[in-house]
Coordinates of C-alpha atoms and ligand atoms in Angstrom, one line a residue:
M391 CA -0.4 -11.3 14.4
L392 CA 2.9 -13.1 13.7
N393 CA 1.8 -16.7 14.3
N394 CA 3.6 -19.8 12.9
E395 CA 1.0 -20.1 10.1
L396 CA 1.7 -16.6 8.8
I397 CA 5.5 -17.0 9.1
S398 CA 5.2 -20.3 7.1
K399 CA 3.2 -18.6 4.5
I400 CA 5.8 -15.8 4.2
E401 CA 8.6 -18.3 4.1
S402 CA 6.9 -20.4 1.4
G403 CA 6.6 -17.2 -0.7
S404 CA 2.8 -17.6 -1.3
H405 CA 2.2 -13.9 -1.4
N406 CA -1.0 -12.1 -2.6
G407 CA 0.9 -9.3 -4.4
E408 CA 4.5 -8.5 -5.3
G409 CA 6.5 -5.5 -6.5
R410 CA 10.2 -4.6 -6.7
E411 CA 10.5 -4.0 -3.0
C412 CA 7.4 -5.3 -1.2
K413 CA 5.6 -8.6 -0.9
Y414 CA 2.0 -8.4 0.2
F415 CA 0.2 -11.1 2.3
R416 CA -3.5 -10.9 2.9
L417 CA -4.3 -11.5 6.6
N418 CA -8.1 -11.4 6.5
E419 CA -11.1 -9.6 4.9
R420 CA -9.9 -6.2 6.1
E421 CA -6.1 -6.3 6.5
G422 CA -2.9 -7.3 4.8
L423 CA 0.8 -7.3 5.7
K424 CA 3.4 -5.6 3.6
T425 CA 6.9 -7.1 3.9
F426 CA 10.2 -5.6 2.8
V427 CA 13.8 -6.9 2.8
Y428 CA 15.2 -3.5 3.8
E429 CA 14.2 -1.7 6.9
E430 CA 14.6 1.7 5.4
H431 CA 12.1 0.8 2.6
R432 CA 9.6 -0.4 5.2
D433 CA 10.1 2.7 7.3
H434 CA 9.7 5.1 4.3
C435 CA 6.5 3.4 3.1
F436 CA 5.1 3.2 6.6
D437 CA 5.8 6.9 7.3
M438 CA 4.5 8.1 3.9
Q439 CA 1.3 5.9 4.2
T440 CA 0.7 7.2 7.7
H441 CA 1.1 10.8 6.5
C442 CA -1.1 10.4 3.4
R443 CA -3.8 8.7 5.6
R444 CA -4.3 11.9 7.4
F445 CA -5.8 13.3 4.2
G446 CA -7.6 10.2 3.3
L447 CA -5.0 9.6 0.6
A448 CA -4.0 6.1 1.8
P449 CA -5.4 2.9 3.2
M450 CA -5.5 2.8 7.0
V451 CA -2.2 1.9 8.6
G452 CA -1.6 -0.6 11.4
D453 CA 1.7 -1.5 13.2
T454 CA 5.2 -2.3 12.1
A455 CA 6.6 -5.8 12.8
D456 CA 10.1 -7.2 12.4
I457 CA 9.5 -10.8 11.1
P458 CA 12.1 -13.5 11.8
T459 CA 12.1 -16.0 8.9
V460 CA 14.5 -18.8 7.8
H461 CA 15.6 -16.4 5.1
G462 CA 16.5 -13.7 7.6
L463 CA 14.7 -10.8 9.2
L464 CA 12.0 -9.1 7.1
Y465 CA 10.4 -5.8 7.9
G466 CA 6.7 -5.3 7.7
Y467 CA 3.6 -3.3 8.6
T468 CA -0.1 -4.0 8.5
T469 CA -2.4 -2.1 6.2
E470 CA -6.1 -1.9 5.3
H471 CA -6.7 -4.1 2.3
L472 CA -8.1 -2.5 -0.8
Q473 CA -9.0 -3.8 -4.2
T474 CA -6.6 -2.5 -6.8
C475 CA -7.6 -0.8 -10.1
L476 CA -6.0 -3.7 -11.9
E477 CA -8.1 -6.3 -10.1
I478 CA -11.3 -4.4 -11.0
M479 CA -10.2 -4.1 -14.6
N480 CA -9.4 -7.8 -14.8
E481 CA -12.7 -8.7 -13.3
C482 CA -14.5 -6.5 -15.9
D483 CA -12.5 -8.0 -18.7
K484 CA -13.5 -11.5 -17.6
N485 CA -17.1 -10.6 -17.5
E486 CA -16.9 -8.5 -20.7
E487 CA -18.2 -5.4 -18.8
P488 CA -17.1 -1.8 -19.2
Y489 CA -14.8 -0.4 -16.6
P490 CA -16.5 1.7 -13.8
E491 CA -16.2 5.4 -14.5
N492 CA -14.1 6.1 -11.3
I493 CA -11.1 4.0 -12.5
H494 CA -10.8 5.6 -15.9
Y495 CA -7.3 6.7 -17.1
T496 CA -8.0 10.4 -16.6
R497 CA -9.1 9.9 -13.0
R498 CA -6.0 7.8 -12.3
E499 CA -3.7 10.3 -13.8
G500 CA -5.4 13.1 -12.0
L501 CA -4.4 11.6 -8.7
T502 CA -0.9 13.0 -9.1
N503 CA -2.4 16.5 -8.8
V504 CA -4.3 15.5 -5.6
Y505 CA -1.1 14.4 -3.9
A506 CA 0.7 17.5 -5.2
E507 CA -2.0 19.7 -3.5
H508 CA -0.8 18.1 -0.3
G509 CA 2.9 18.8 -1.0
L510 CA 3.6 15.3 -2.1
N511 CA 5.2 14.0 -5.3
W512 CA 3.7 10.8 -6.6
T513 CA 3.7 9.7 -10.2
D514 CA 3.9 5.9 -10.1
T515 CA 0.2 5.7 -11.0
C516 CA 0.1 2.1 -12.4
T517 CA -3.1 0.3 -12.1
F518 CA -1.5 -2.1 -9.6
N519 CA -0.4 0.7 -7.4
I520 CA -3.8 2.3 -7.0
G521 CA -6.4 1.1 -4.5
V522 CA -10.1 1.6 -4.6
F523 CA -12.0 2.4 -1.4
P524 CA -15.4 0.8 -1.0
S525 CA -16.8 4.4 -1.7
G526 CA -15.1 4.2 -5.1
E527 CA -12.5 6.8 -4.2
L528 CA -8.9 6.1 -5.4
C529 CA -5.7 6.3 -3.5
A530 CA -2.0 5.2 -3.7
I531 CA -1.3 1.8 -2.1
D532 CA 2.4 1.8 -3.0
F533 CA 4.3 4.5 -1.1
G534 CA 7.8 3.6 -2.2
D535 CA 8.0 6.5 -4.6
V536 CA 6.0 9.0 -2.6
R537 CA 8.1 12.0 -1.5
F538 CA 7.6 15.3 0.1
V539 CA 7.9 17.9 -2.7
D540 CA 10.2 20.0 -0.5
D541 CA 12.2 17.2 0.9
P542 CA 13.4 14.3 -1.2
G543 CA 14.9 12.5 1.8
V544 CA 13.2 10.0 4.1
E545 CA 11.1 11.4 6.9
S546 CA 11.5 9.9 10.4
N547 CA 8.6 8.2 12.1
S548 CA 8.8 9.9 15.4
G549 CA 5.6 11.3 16.9
W550 CA 3.0 9.1 15.2
D551 CA 0.3 7.5 17.3
S552 CA 1.5 4.1 18.5
D553 CA -2.1 2.8 19.0
S554 CA -2.2 -0.8 17.7
R555 CA -5.5 -0.4 15.8
L556 CA -5.7 0.6 12.2
R557 CA -6.0 4.4 12.0
Ligands
ATP1119 N1 -3.1 -2.0 0.8 C1 -3.1 -2.9 -0.1 N2 -4.3 -3.5 -0.5 C2 -4.3 -4.5 -1.4 N3 -3.2 -4.9 -2.1 C3 -2.0 -4.3 -1.8 C4 -1.9 -3.3 -0.8 N4 -0.6 -2.9 -0.8 C5 0.0 -3.7 -1.7 N5 -0.8 -4.5 -2.3 C6 -0.5 -5.5 -3.4 O1 0.9 -5.8 -3.3 C7 1.6 -5.4 -4.5 C8 3.0 -4.9 -4.2 O2 2.9 -3.8 -3.3 P1 3.6 -2.4 -3.6 O3 3.1 -1.9 -4.9 O4 3.5 -1.6 -2.4 O5 5.1 -3.0 -3.8 P2 6.4 -2.3 -4.5 O6 7.5 -3.3 -4.4 O7 6.6 -0.9 -3.9 O8 5.9 -2.1 -6.0 P3 6.6 -1.5 -7.3 O9 7.3 -2.6 -8.0 O10 5.4 -0.9 -8.0 O11 7.5 -0.4 -6.7 C9 0.6 -4.3 -5.1 O12 0.8 -4.2 -6.5 C10 -0.7 -4.9 -4.8 O13 -1.1 -6.0 -5.6
MG1120 MG1 3.9 -1.3 -6.6

């Protein structure tokens, strides 16, 4: 996965999405790579995405990778690529079409309750933090602020399946 072409892309900063902690690089049709400056941010997001995936509340998760770059070591993991709500809305705006019913505000805000039903606190429901599965179902794609309701600390990653395929 970590070939020279990808490392050059990361080093040149030509990402396909950026937040406060993560830069996102599209790998192919199906997958992307999330990169973080801090190992604990990567580990937290990887662990929470892996946990949420068990309930279908996250894109599929791949493997972690520590990425040597000229700017220092970055910490990453691969993920299933999903369209974001923001991208769908931008596309509709461009074509002067109404937004599809599944991405309306009430649906997006209602997602917080779906995570709460699974013991998870997630309120950062911005349109660029929500992915849309091909089925139209919504889920978080940004796990930086997802926490267990009972445990505000970071969970360890021990015990997860180390299979290299997306799961
Ligand atoms: N699984 C994914 N599929 C498609 N795009 C993604 C995925 N994960 C992240 N992205 C893109 O990368 C951007 C940054 O990722 P993410 O939201 O996880 O970073 P962050 O630094 O935690 O963001 P924030 O500033 O909201 O805390 C997203 O807004 C989105 O555009
Ligand atoms: Mg984000």
